Each structure stands twice: as C-alpha cells, then as structure tokens.
Tab-separated table of C-alpha atoms in Angstrom:
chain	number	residue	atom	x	y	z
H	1	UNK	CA	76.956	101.535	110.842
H	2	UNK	CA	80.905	101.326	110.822
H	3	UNK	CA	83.421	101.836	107.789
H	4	UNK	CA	85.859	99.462	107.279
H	5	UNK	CA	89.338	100.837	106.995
H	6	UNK	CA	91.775	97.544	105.928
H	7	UNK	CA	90.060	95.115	108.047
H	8	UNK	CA	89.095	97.391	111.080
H	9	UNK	CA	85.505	98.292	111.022
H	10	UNK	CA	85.328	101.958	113.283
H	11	UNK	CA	82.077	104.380	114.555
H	12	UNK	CA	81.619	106.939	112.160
H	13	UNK	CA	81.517	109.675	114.872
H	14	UNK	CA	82.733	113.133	115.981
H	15	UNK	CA	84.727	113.776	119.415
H	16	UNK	CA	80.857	115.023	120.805
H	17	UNK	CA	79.080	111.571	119.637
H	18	UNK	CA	81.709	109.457	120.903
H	19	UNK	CA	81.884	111.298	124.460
H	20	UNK	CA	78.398	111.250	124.394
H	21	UNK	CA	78.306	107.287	122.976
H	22	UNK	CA	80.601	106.408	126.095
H	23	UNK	CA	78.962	108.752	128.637
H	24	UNK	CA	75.731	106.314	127.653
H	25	UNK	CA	77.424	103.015	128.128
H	26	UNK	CA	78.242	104.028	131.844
H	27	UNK	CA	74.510	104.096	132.311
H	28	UNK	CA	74.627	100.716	130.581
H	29	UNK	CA	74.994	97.050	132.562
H	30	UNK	CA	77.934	95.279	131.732
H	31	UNK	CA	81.383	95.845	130.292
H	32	UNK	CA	82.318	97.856	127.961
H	33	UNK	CA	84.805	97.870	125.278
H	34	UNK	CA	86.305	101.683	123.810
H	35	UNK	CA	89.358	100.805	121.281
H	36	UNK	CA	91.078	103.813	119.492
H	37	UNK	CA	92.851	102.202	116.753
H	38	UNK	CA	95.760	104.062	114.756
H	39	UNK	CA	97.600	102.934	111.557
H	40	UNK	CA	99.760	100.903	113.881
H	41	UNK	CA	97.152	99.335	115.221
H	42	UNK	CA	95.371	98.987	111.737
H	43	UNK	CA	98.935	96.866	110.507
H	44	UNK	CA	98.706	94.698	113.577
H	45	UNK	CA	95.086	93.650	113.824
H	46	UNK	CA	95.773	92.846	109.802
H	47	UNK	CA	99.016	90.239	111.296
H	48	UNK	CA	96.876	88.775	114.668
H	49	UNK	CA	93.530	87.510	113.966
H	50	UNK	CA	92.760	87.472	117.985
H	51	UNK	CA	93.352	91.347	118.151
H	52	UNK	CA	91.198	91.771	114.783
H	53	UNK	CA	88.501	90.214	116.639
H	54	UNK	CA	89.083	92.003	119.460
H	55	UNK	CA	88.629	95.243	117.854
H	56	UNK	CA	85.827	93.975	115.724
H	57	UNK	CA	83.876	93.396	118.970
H	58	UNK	CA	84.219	96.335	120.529
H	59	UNK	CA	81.200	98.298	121.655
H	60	UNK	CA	82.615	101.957	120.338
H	61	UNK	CA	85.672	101.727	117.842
H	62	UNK	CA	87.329	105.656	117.546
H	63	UNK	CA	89.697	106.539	114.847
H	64	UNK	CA	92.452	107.824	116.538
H	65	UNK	CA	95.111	108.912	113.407
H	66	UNK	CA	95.142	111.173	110.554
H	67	UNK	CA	95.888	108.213	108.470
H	68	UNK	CA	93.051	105.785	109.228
H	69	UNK	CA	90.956	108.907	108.056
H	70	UNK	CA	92.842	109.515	105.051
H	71	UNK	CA	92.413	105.592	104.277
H	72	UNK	CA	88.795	105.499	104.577
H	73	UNK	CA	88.492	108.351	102.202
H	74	UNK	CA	90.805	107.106	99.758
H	75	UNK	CA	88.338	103.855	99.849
H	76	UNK	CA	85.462	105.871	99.546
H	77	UNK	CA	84.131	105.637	102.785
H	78	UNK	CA	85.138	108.607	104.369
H	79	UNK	CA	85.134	109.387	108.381
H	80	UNK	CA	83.537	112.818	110.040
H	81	UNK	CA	87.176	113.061	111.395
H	82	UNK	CA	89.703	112.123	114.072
H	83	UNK	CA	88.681	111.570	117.048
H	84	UNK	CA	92.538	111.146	119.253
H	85	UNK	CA	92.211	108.925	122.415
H	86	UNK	CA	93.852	111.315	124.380
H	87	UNK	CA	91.347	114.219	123.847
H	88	UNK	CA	88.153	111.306	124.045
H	89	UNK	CA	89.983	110.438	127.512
H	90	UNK	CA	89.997	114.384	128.545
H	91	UNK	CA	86.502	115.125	127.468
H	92	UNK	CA	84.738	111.966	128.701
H	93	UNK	CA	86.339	112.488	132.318
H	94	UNK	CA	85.937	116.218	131.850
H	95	UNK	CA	82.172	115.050	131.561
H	96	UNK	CA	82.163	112.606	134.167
H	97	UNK	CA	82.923	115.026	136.654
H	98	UNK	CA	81.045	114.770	139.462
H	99	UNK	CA	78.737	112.326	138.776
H	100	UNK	CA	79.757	109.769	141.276
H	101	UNK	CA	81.524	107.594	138.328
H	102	UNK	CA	84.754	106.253	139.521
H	103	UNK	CA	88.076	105.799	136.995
H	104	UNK	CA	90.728	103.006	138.219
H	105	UNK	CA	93.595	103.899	135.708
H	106	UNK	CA	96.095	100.656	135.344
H	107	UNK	CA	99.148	100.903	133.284
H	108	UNK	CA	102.866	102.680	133.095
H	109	UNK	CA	105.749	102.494	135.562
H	110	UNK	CA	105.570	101.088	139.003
H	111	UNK	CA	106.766	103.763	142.003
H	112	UNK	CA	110.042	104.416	142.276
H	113	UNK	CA	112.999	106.138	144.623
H	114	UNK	CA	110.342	107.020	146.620
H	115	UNK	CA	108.142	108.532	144.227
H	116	UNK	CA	104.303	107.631	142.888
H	117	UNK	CA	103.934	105.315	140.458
H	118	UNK	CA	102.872	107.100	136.760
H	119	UNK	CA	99.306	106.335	137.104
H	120	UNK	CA	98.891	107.616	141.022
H	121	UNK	CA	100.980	111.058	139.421
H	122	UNK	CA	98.104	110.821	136.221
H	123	UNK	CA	95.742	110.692	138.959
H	124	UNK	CA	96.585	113.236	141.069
H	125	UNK	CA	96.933	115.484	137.786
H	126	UNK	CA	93.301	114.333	136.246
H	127	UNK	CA	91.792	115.225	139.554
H	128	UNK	CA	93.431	118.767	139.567
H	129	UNK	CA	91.878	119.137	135.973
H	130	UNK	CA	88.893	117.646	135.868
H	131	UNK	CA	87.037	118.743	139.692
H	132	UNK	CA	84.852	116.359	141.344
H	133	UNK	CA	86.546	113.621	139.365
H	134	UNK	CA	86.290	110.052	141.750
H	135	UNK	CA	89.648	108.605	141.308
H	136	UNK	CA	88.743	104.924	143.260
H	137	UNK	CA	91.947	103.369	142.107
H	138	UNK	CA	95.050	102.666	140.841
H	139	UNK	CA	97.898	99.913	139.840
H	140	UNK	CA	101.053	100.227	138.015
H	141	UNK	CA	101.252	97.828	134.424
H	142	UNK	CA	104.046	95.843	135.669
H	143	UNK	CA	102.221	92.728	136.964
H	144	UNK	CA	102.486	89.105	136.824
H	145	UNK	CA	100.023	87.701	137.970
H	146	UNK	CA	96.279	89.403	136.652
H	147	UNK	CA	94.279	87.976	139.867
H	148	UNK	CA	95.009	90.609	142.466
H	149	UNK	CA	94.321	93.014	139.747
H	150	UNK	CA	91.495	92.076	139.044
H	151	UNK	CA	90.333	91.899	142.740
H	152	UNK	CA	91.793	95.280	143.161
H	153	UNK	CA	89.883	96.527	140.246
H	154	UNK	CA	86.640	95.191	141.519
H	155	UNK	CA	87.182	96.365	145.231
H	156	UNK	CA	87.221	99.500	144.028
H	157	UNK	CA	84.326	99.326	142.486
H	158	UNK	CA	85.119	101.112	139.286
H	159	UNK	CA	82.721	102.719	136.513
H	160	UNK	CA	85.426	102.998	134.346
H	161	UNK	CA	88.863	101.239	133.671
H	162	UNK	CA	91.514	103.121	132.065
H	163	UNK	CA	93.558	100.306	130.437
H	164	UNK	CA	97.306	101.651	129.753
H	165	UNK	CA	99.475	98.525	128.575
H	166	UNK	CA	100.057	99.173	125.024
H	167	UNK	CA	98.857	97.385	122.179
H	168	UNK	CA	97.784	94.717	121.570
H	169	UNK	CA	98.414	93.755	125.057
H	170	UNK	CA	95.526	96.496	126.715
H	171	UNK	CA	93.142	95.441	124.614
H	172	UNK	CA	93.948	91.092	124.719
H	173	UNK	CA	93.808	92.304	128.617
H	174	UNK	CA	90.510	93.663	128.184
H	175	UNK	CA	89.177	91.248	126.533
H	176	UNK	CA	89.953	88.116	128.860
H	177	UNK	CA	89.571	90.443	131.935
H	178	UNK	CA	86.604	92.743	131.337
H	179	UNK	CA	83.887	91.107	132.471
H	180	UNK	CA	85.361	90.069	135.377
H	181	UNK	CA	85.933	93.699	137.023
C-alpha cells in the first residue's frame, strides 16, 4: 500500500526493502520503473499532470527527502524513513555485484578535451567500488535524437538503466523509452 504525500503516492519502505524490492524486479520480465521523488519533485508532479502520472505508475516509488517524510507525518500517514537515491543506487549495485546483471548509466556531460565523458568516469569509479560490477554501457545526456540511444541501450543488453537527465525529463524519458530497451 502507498501513502500519498500531496498528490504523489510512494512505497512505504526502508533502504533494505527497497534494495531488496528492486533486486526482485531484475528477476522480473519487463521494464521497470524506480522514481525517487523529493519536495521538488513533489511541487512539479502537482504543476504537470503527465509527470504525476508518471510517478503514479511507477513500479517502486522511494522517498528521497527529509521533507516528503516530514509531510506524510504531518498528514498522518507517516513513512519508515528516507530512503536517498543516491544510497538506493550504491546498495542495489553494491548487491548486484557479480551476478551477471549489467548497468548502462546515460546522463551528464559528454567527453571533453580529451577526457571521458561523466558517466564513462561514474563507471570506471562504480566498478572500483562495487567488484564484479558488469558495466555493459554508457552514453552521455546530451542527445538529440533518442533512436541510437535506444539501439545502444539495447545492444548492450542491459539489466538495468541508470537514467541521469534530471527531472522531469529522466523520468518523461523513461516513460516513452522503457519498454523499448
């Protein structure tokens, strides 16, 4: 059952149950949807009706903000806790370790002077930190056109896409894109 916090309906779960919650889904057929709305996000899904319904379909919505949990227990409905995106990201890959499950990260700055792009440096780093990590891909989240992305994504045959584009725009992404990865 989810709590409703201003419009946005999130899992009431702990950093453990969500890990474990996502760790499931990879066993799962299909796409999958993990959102980790903050106030910010909270205020904008409350302005754009698509990203509301975005969010509302998602298969595991985290609260990621001290303030969404302050909310819901303000309305009564209180939350186990926070559960940041950031530490959900470390401990689900941190989990996923070595069993075969390969991450495509898309999103930040393209390569430059000479230097990786942000998401080949993130992947270089998650693979130093989390051992036996399959990195199978990455692309930068300056794109035009989503097509080659897409084929990209799917050539790599990825378990698990991070999406790193900001909001709304990951999630709108996401949601026209998903299933097509």
């Amino acid at each position: 059952m989810r709590t409703d916090v201003l419009g946005v309906a999130f899992d009431n779960v702990t950093m453990d149950e969500a890990v474990d919650r996502a760790l499931a889904m990879l066993e799962e057929e299909g796409p999958h949807l993990v959102v980790t709305p903050n106030p910010e996000i909270v205020q904008r899904a409350a302005k754009d009706p698509e990203f509301a319904g975005i969010l509302s379909k998602a298969d595991l919505v985290i609260p990621d903000g001290i303030g969404v949990v302050y909310a819901a227990k303000i309305l009564g409905r209180p939350l186990k806790g926070r559960v940041p995106g950031i530490d959900f990201a470390s401990q689900l890959l941190e989990r996923a370790a070595g069993t075969g499950k390969g991450l495509f990260l898309l999103g930040a700055a393209p390569a430059k002077d000479g230097q990786p792009s942000v998401a080949e440096q993130a992947a270089a780093n998650l693979q130093k930190a989390c051992p036996g990590l399959v990195i199978c891909g990455t692309h930068d989240g300056y794109f035009k056109e989503d097509g080659p992305v897409i084929q990209q994504i799917r050539d790599a045959r990825a378990d698990v896409v991070f999406v790193c584009l900001g909001f709304p725009r990951q999630e709108k992404w996401i949601a026209a894109h998903g299933g097509e990865t």
